[in-house]
């Protein structure tokens, strides 16, 4: 968690640095009176690295992926809950009380 | 809903607690969450927590939930003394609580004095006429007293007000099935499928009911619902696989000579059969013989 989070922060820092460099580069171009056709190669590389780092962090930090398939082990329903709201006491427990010795002592 | 993983977790905790490995509180929490009825174990392990002052005070406010849980479990096991003590403690702590009042009603029911319980519930309902739990208890009293027709009437009246309560629909369906009123039960299961379309067990029971009613159309419908159960469970529900086989052979028998047999029906049956055979080979190889015999007899009759 800590490691992934640091990587994510690092990725965001790289991205913002790329943005800053692009702005600076455009300012430079304006002084030199040249046309802006695209960011320089270094900034482009920075963008790719930042994207990969951020993506990796976003996929690992929030936790594991959960299955959405209804037939996966986590989602497959094997039994319904007992309908406890309609529970009735007509069963063999009435005739054979199992734990007579138990007591609440306090 | 109890999923496969939760079921495994429950049985693991249960055996751990039974062998004295600790984790009683986790077990009790899981029982409460999954709403399973393990009254004898809840009573035993819950009491062992409640009787230990150190463990009890470690629970904090959850202590009162545990008292309630143990009280209900004690009623289910007919340990009236324990139930009475628990209710007394809760009453001391929450003097005007309705929840404790309901617990007292339940206690009267457990002792077998149904009419007293019913008068208690009726007076509750005068104060708050839309208390769902109390209304359900009245239905349960009618059922416990053997007045099934009255219970059906009460549930129907209840469902007019609370149409989205699927527990009540399920109860009504089960009562109808117990009375062999399958058409009405099928209607209830349709409601249940509508409210929880991703629950394979409702599809399965609906298919069972349709298969029981019989007739060509119902059988075809039942086959479809067995197939949807297979889809939702990924083929891990043996009952649905057997259902498909049975439906196909029953349909073939009914429509014999009337029209040419549709091919995908037999395809489905052979697929289900192979899946069953594979499963049996893996998990119960000694019963494989029985299975192949049964499947063969189905195919011969078709």
Coordinates of C-alpha atoms in Angstrom, one line a residue:
Chain A
X1 CA 0.0 0.0 0.0
X2 CA 2.7 2.5 1.0
X3 CA 4.9 1.6 -1.9
X4 CA 2.1 1.8 -4.5
X5 CA 1.0 5.1 -3.0
X6 CA 4.6 6.5 -3.3
X7 CA 4.7 5.3 -6.9
X8 CA 1.4 7.1 -7.6
X9 CA 2.6 10.4 -6.1
X10 CA 5.8 10.1 -8.1
X11 CA 3.8 9.5 -11.3
X12 CA 1.7 12.6 -10.6
X13 CA 4.9 14.6 -9.9
X14 CA 6.3 13.5 -13.3
X15 CA 3.1 14.4 -15.1
X16 CA 3.1 17.9 -13.5
X17 CA 6.7 18.3 -14.4
X18 CA 5.9 17.4 -18.0
X19 CA 3.2 20.1 -18.0
X20 CA 5.5 22.6 -16.5
X21 CA 8.2 21.8 -19.1
X22 CA 5.7 22.1 -22.0
X23 CA 4.6 25.6 -20.8
X24 CA 8.2 26.6 -20.5
X25 CA 9.0 25.3 -24.0
X26 CA 6.0 27.2 -25.4
X27 CA 7.3 30.4 -23.8
X28 CA 10.7 29.7 -25.3
X29 CA 9.1 29.2 -28.8
X30 CA 7.2 32.4 -28.4
X31 CA 10.4 34.3 -27.8
X32 CA 12.1 32.6 -30.8
X33 CA 8.9 33.3 -32.8
X34 CA 8.5 29.7 -34.0
X35 CA 5.4 27.6 -34.5
X36 CA 4.4 25.1 -31.8
X37 CA 4.0 21.7 -33.4
X38 CA 4.3 19.3 -30.4
X39 CA 6.2 18.8 -27.2
X40 CA 9.9 17.8 -27.3
X41 CA 10.8 14.2 -27.2
X42 CA 12.0 14.3 -23.6
X43 CA 8.6 15.6 -22.4
X44 CA 6.9 13.0 -24.5
X45 CA 9.0 10.3 -22.8
X46 CA 8.1 11.8 -19.4
X47 CA 4.4 11.6 -20.2
X48 CA 4.6 8.0 -21.1
X49 CA 6.5 7.1 -17.9
X50 CA 4.1 9.2 -15.8
X51 CA 1.1 7.5 -17.4
X52 CA 2.5 4.0 -16.7
X53 CA 3.4 4.8 -13.1
X54 CA 0.0 6.4 -12.4
X55 CA -1.9 3.6 -14.1
X56 CA 0.0 1.0 -12.1
X57 CA -0.6 2.8 -8.8
X58 CA -4.3 3.3 -9.6
X59 CA -4.7 -0.4 -10.3
X60 CA -2.9 -1.7 -7.2
X61 CA -3.5 0.8 -4.4
X62 CA -7.4 0.6 -4.1
X63 CA -7.2 -3.2 -3.5
X64 CA -7.9 -6.4 -5.3
X65 CA -10.4 -6.8 -8.1
X66 CA -13.6 -8.5 -7.1
X67 CA -15.3 -10.9 -9.4
X68 CA -18.6 -9.8 -11.0
X69 CA -19.5 -13.2 -12.5
X70 CA -22.5 -14.7 -10.8
X71 CA -20.9 -18.2 -11.0
X72 CA -17.6 -17.3 -9.3
X73 CA -16.9 -18.7 -5.9
X74 CA -17.4 -15.3 -4.2
X75 CA -20.8 -14.7 -5.8
X76 CA -22.3 -18.1 -6.2
X77 CA -25.2 -18.5 -3.9
X78 CA -25.4 -21.9 -2.5
X79 CA -28.1 -21.6 0.1
X80 CA -30.8 -19.1 1.2
X81 CA -30.8 -17.7 4.7
X82 CA -33.2 -19.3 7.1
X83 CA -36.4 -17.3 7.2
X84 CA -35.9 -16.3 10.8
X85 CA -38.7 -13.7 10.8
X86 CA -41.1 -16.5 10.4
X87 CA -39.3 -18.9 12.8
X88 CA -41.5 -21.2 14.7
X89 CA -40.6 -23.4 17.7
X90 CA -42.5 -26.5 16.8
X91 CA -39.6 -28.8 16.5
X92 CA -37.9 -31.7 18.3
X93 CA -36.0 -29.3 20.5
X94 CA -39.2 -29.0 22.5
X95 CA -39.3 -32.7 23.4
X96 CA -35.6 -33.1 23.7
X97 CA -34.1 -30.1 25.4
X98 CA -30.4 -30.5 24.7
X99 CA -28.6 -28.3 27.1
X100 CA -30.4 -28.1 30.4
X101 CA -27.2 -27.4 32.4
X102 CA -26.4 -24.1 30.8
X103 CA -27.0 -21.0 32.9
X104 CA -26.4 -17.3 32.8
X105 CA -24.5 -16.6 36.0
X106 CA -24.3 -13.0 36.9
Chain B
X1 CA -27.7 -14.9 0.7
X2 CA -25.0 -17.4 1.6
X3 CA -22.2 -17.6 -1.1
X4 CA -19.9 -20.5 -1.5
X5 CA -17.0 -18.7 0.2
X6 CA -19.1 -17.6 3.1
X7 CA -20.3 -21.2 3.6
X8 CA -16.8 -22.5 3.6
X9 CA -15.8 -19.8 6.1
X10 CA -18.7 -20.7 8.4
X11 CA -18.0 -24.3 8.5
X12 CA -14.3 -23.6 9.1
X13 CA -15.1 -21.3 12.0
X14 CA -17.7 -23.7 13.3
X15 CA -15.2 -26.6 13.6
X16 CA -12.6 -24.3 15.0
X17 CA -15.0 -23.1 17.7
X18 CA -16.2 -26.6 18.4
X19 CA -12.7 -27.8 18.9
X20 CA -11.9 -25.0 21.4
X21 CA -9.8 -23.0 19.0
X22 CA -11.3 -19.6 19.9
X23 CA -13.0 -17.2 17.5
X24 CA -16.4 -17.6 19.1
X25 CA -17.3 -14.0 18.6
X26 CA -16.4 -14.1 14.9
X27 CA -18.5 -17.2 14.6
X28 CA -21.5 -15.6 16.3
X29 CA -21.1 -12.5 14.0
X30 CA -21.1 -14.7 10.9
X31 CA -24.1 -16.6 12.1
X32 CA -25.9 -13.3 12.6
X33 CA -24.8 -11.9 9.2
X34 CA -25.8 -15.0 7.2
X35 CA -29.0 -15.6 9.2
X36 CA -28.4 -19.3 9.7
X37 CA -30.1 -21.2 12.4
X38 CA -27.4 -22.8 14.6
X39 CA -29.2 -22.2 17.9
X40 CA -27.5 -24.9 20.0
X41 CA -24.0 -23.6 19.1
X42 CA -25.0 -20.0 19.5
X43 CA -26.4 -20.8 22.9
X44 CA -23.3 -22.7 24.0
X45 CA -20.6 -20.3 22.7
X46 CA -22.6 -17.1 23.3
X47 CA -23.1 -18.1 26.9
X48 CA -19.5 -18.8 27.4
X49 CA -18.7 -15.2 26.3
X50 CA -21.5 -13.7 28.4
X51 CA -20.4 -15.6 31.5
X52 CA -16.9 -14.3 31.2
X53 CA -16.9 -10.7 32.5
X54 CA -13.6 -9.8 30.8
X55 CA -14.7 -11.0 27.3
X56 CA -18.1 -9.5 27.8
X57 CA -16.9 -6.0 28.6
X58 CA -14.5 -6.2 25.6
X59 CA -17.5 -6.3 23.3
X60 CA -18.6 -2.8 24.2
X61 CA -22.1 -2.0 22.9
X62 CA -22.2 -5.2 20.9
X63 CA -22.8 -6.9 24.2
X64 CA -26.6 -6.2 24.0
X65 CA -26.8 -7.6 20.5
X66 CA -25.2 -10.8 21.9
X67 CA -27.8 -10.9 24.7
X68 CA -30.5 -10.8 22.1
X69 CA -29.0 -13.4 19.9
X70 CA -28.4 -15.7 22.9
X71 CA -32.0 -15.2 24.1
X72 CA -33.5 -16.2 20.8
X73 CA -31.1 -19.2 20.6
X74 CA -32.1 -20.2 24.1
X75 CA -35.8 -20.0 23.2
X76 CA -35.1 -22.2 20.2
X77 CA -33.4 -24.8 22.4
X78 CA -36.1 -24.5 25.1
X79 CA -33.7 -23.3 27.7
X80 CA -36.3 -21.0 29.3
X81 CA -34.1 -20.0 32.2
X82 CA -31.4 -18.6 30.1
X83 CA -33.8 -16.8 27.8
X84 CA -35.6 -15.3 30.8
X85 CA -32.4 -14.1 32.3
X86 CA -31.2 -12.5 29.1
X87 CA -34.5 -10.7 28.6
X88 CA -34.5 -9.5 32.2
X89 CA -31.0 -7.9 31.7
X90 CA -32.0 -6.3 28.4
X91 CA -35.2 -5.0 30.0
X92 CA -33.2 -3.4 32.8
X93 CA -30.9 -1.7 30.3
X94 CA -33.6 -0.7 27.8
X95 CA -36.9 -0.3 29.8
X96 CA -39.1 1.2 27.0
X97 CA -37.6 -0.6 24.1
X98 CA -40.0 -2.1 21.5
X99 CA -37.3 -4.6 20.5
X100 CA -37.2 -6.0 23.9
X101 CA -41.0 -6.1 23.9
X102 CA -41.0 -8.2 20.8
X103 CA -38.5 -10.5 22.5
X104 CA -40.9 -11.0 25.3
X105 CA -43.6 -11.9 22.8
X106 CA -41.2 -14.4 21.2
X107 CA -40.6 -15.8 24.7
X108 CA -44.3 -16.4 25.2
X109 CA -44.4 -18.2 21.8
X110 CA -41.4 -20.4 22.8
X111 CA -43.2 -21.4 26.0
X112 CA -46.1 -22.5 23.9
X113 CA -48.7 -19.9 25.0
X114 CA -49.6 -18.8 21.6
X115 CA -52.8 -17.0 22.4
X116 CA -51.0 -14.8 25.1
X117 CA -48.3 -14.0 22.6
X118 CA -51.0 -13.0 20.0
X119 CA -52.7 -10.7 22.4
X120 CA -49.3 -9.1 23.2
X121 CA -48.6 -8.6 19.5
X122 CA -52.1 -7.2 18.9
X123 CA -51.5 -4.5 21.5
X124 CA -48.2 -3.8 19.9
X125 CA -49.9 -3.3 16.6
X126 CA -52.4 -0.9 18.1
X127 CA -49.5 1.4 19.0
X128 CA -47.6 1.0 15.7
X129 CA -49.7 -0.7 13.0
X130 CA -46.9 -0.9 10.5
X131 CA -44.4 -2.8 12.5
X132 CA -43.3 -5.4 10.0
X133 CA -41.6 -7.8 12.4
X134 CA -44.7 -8.0 14.7
X135 CA -47.0 -8.6 11.7
X136 CA -44.7 -11.4 10.6
X137 CA -44.7 -12.9 14.1
X138 CA -48.6 -13.0 14.0
X139 CA -48.3 -15.0 10.7
X140 CA -45.8 -17.3 12.4
X141 CA -48.2 -17.8 15.3
X142 CA -51.0 -18.8 12.9
X143 CA -48.6 -21.3 11.3
X144 CA -47.3 -22.6 14.6
X145 CA -50.9 -23.2 15.7
X146 CA -51.6 -25.3 12.6
X147 CA -54.0 -22.7 11.1
X148 CA -52.3 -22.7 7.7
X149 CA -55.3 -21.1 5.9
X150 CA -55.3 -18.2 8.3
X151 CA -51.6 -17.8 7.9
X152 CA -52.0 -17.6 4.1
X153 CA -54.7 -15.0 4.5
X154 CA -52.5 -13.0 6.9
X155 CA -49.5 -13.2 4.6
X156 CA -51.6 -12.1 1.6
X157 CA -52.9 -9.1 3.6
X158 CA -49.3 -8.3 4.7
X159 CA -48.1 -8.5 1.1
X160 CA -50.7 -6.1 -0.1
X161 CA -49.0 -3.5 2.1
X162 CA -45.3 -4.6 1.8
X163 CA -45.0 -5.9 -1.7
X164 CA -41.3 -5.7 -1.8
X165 CA -40.7 -8.0 1.1
X166 CA -39.2 -11.1 -0.5
X167 CA -38.9 -13.1 2.7
X168 CA -42.6 -13.0 3.0
X169 CA -43.1 -14.0 -0.6
X170 CA -40.7 -16.9 0.0
X171 CA -42.6 -18.0 3.1
X172 CA -45.9 -17.9 1.2
X173 CA -44.4 -19.9 -1.6
X174 CA -43.1 -22.5 0.8
X175 CA -46.5 -22.8 2.5
X176 CA -48.2 -23.2 -0.9
X177 CA -45.8 -25.9 -1.8
X178 CA -46.4 -27.7 1.4
X179 CA -50.1 -27.6 0.6
X180 CA -49.4 -28.8 -2.9
X181 CA -51.0 -25.6 -4.4
X182 CA -48.3 -25.4 -7.1
X183 CA -49.9 -22.8 -9.3
X184 CA -50.0 -20.3 -6.5
X185 CA -46.5 -21.2 -5.5
X186 CA -45.3 -20.7 -9.0
X187 CA -46.7 -17.2 -8.9
X188 CA -44.8 -16.4 -5.7
X189 CA -41.6 -17.7 -7.2
X190 CA -42.1 -15.5 -10.2
X191 CA -42.3 -12.5 -7.9
X192 CA -39.1 -13.7 -6.2
X193 CA -37.3 -14.1 -9.5
X194 CA -38.4 -10.6 -10.4
X195 CA -37.1 -9.1 -7.2
X196 CA -33.8 -11.0 -7.3
X197 CA -33.1 -12.1 -10.9
X198 CA -29.5 -13.1 -10.2
X199 CA -30.3 -15.6 -7.5
X200 CA -30.1 -19.1 -9.1
X201 CA -31.9 -20.8 -6.2
X202 CA -35.2 -19.1 -7.1
X203 CA -34.9 -20.1 -10.7
X204 CA -34.2 -23.6 -9.6
X205 CA -37.2 -23.9 -7.3
X206 CA -39.5 -22.2 -9.8
X207 CA -38.4 -24.8 -12.4
X208 CA -39.0 -27.6 -9.8
X209 CA -42.6 -26.3 -9.2
X210 CA -43.2 -26.1 -13.0
X211 CA -41.9 -29.6 -13.5
X212 CA -44.2 -30.8 -10.7
X213 CA -47.2 -29.2 -12.3
X214 CA -46.4 -31.0 -15.6
X215 CA -47.8 -30.6 -19.0
X216 CA -45.9 -29.9 -22.2
X217 CA -45.7 -26.1 -21.9
X218 CA -44.8 -26.1 -18.2
X219 CA -42.1 -28.7 -18.9
X220 CA -40.5 -26.6 -21.6
X221 CA -40.6 -23.6 -19.3
X222 CA -39.1 -25.7 -16.5
X223 CA -36.3 -26.7 -18.8
X224 CA -35.5 -23.1 -19.6
X225 CA -35.3 -22.2 -16.0
X226 CA -33.1 -25.2 -15.2
X227 CA -30.9 -23.9 -18.0
X228 CA -30.8 -20.4 -16.6
X229 CA -29.8 -21.9 -13.2
X230 CA -27.0 -23.7 -14.9
X231 CA -25.9 -20.5 -16.5
X232 CA -26.0 -18.6 -13.2
X233 CA -24.1 -21.2 -11.3
X234 CA -21.6 -22.1 -14.0
X235 CA -22.9 -25.7 -14.1
X236 CA -22.0 -26.4 -10.5
X237 CA -25.6 -27.1 -9.4
X238 CA -26.3 -30.8 -9.8
X239 CA -30.0 -30.5 -9.3
X240 CA -30.3 -28.2 -12.3
X241 CA -28.3 -30.6 -14.4
X242 CA -30.6 -33.5 -13.4
X243 CA -33.6 -31.3 -14.0
X244 CA -32.6 -30.6 -17.6
X245 CA -32.2 -34.3 -18.2
X246 CA -35.5 -35.2 -16.6
X247 CA -37.3 -32.4 -18.5
X248 CA -35.9 -33.4 -21.8
X249 CA -37.0 -37.0 -21.5
X250 CA -40.4 -36.0 -20.2
X251 CA -40.9 -33.6 -23.1
X252 CA -39.8 -36.3 -25.5
X253 CA -42.3 -38.7 -24.0
X254 CA -45.2 -36.2 -24.2
X255 CA -44.5 -35.1 -27.7
X256 CA -43.7 -38.5 -29.1
X257 CA -44.9 -38.9 -32.7
X258 CA -46.5 -35.5 -32.7
X259 CA -43.7 -33.5 -34.2
X260 CA -40.1 -34.2 -35.0
X261 CA -37.9 -33.8 -32.0
X262 CA -36.1 -30.5 -31.8
X263 CA -32.4 -31.2 -31.9
X264 CA -31.1 -28.8 -29.4
X265 CA -33.2 -30.4 -26.7
X266 CA -31.3 -33.7 -26.9
X267 CA -28.0 -31.7 -27.3
X268 CA -28.7 -30.0 -24.0
X269 CA -29.5 -33.3 -22.4
X270 CA -26.3 -34.9 -23.5
X271 CA -24.3 -31.9 -22.4
X272 CA -25.8 -31.9 -19.0
X273 CA -25.2 -35.7 -18.8
X274 CA -21.5 -35.4 -19.6
X275 CA -21.2 -32.6 -17.1
X276 CA -22.8 -34.7 -14.4
X277 CA -20.6 -37.7 -15.3
X278 CA -17.5 -35.6 -15.1
X279 CA -18.5 -34.2 -11.7
X280 CA -19.3 -37.7 -10.3
X281 CA -16.1 -39.1 -11.6
X282 CA -14.2 -36.4 -9.8
X283 CA -16.1 -36.4 -6.5
X284 CA -17.8 -39.7 -6.0
X285 CA -16.3 -42.3 -8.4
X286 CA -18.0 -45.2 -6.6
X287 CA -21.5 -43.7 -7.4
X288 CA -20.7 -43.3 -11.1
X289 CA -22.3 -46.7 -11.9
X290 CA -25.6 -45.5 -10.4
X291 CA -25.5 -42.3 -12.4
X292 CA -24.9 -43.9 -15.7
X293 CA -27.7 -46.4 -15.1
X294 CA -30.1 -43.6 -14.3
X295 CA -29.1 -41.5 -17.3
X296 CA -29.4 -44.5 -19.5
X297 CA -32.9 -45.2 -18.3
X298 CA -33.9 -41.6 -19.1
X299 CA -32.5 -41.9 -22.6
X300 CA -34.2 -45.2 -23.2
X301 CA -37.6 -43.9 -22.2
X302 CA -37.3 -40.9 -24.6

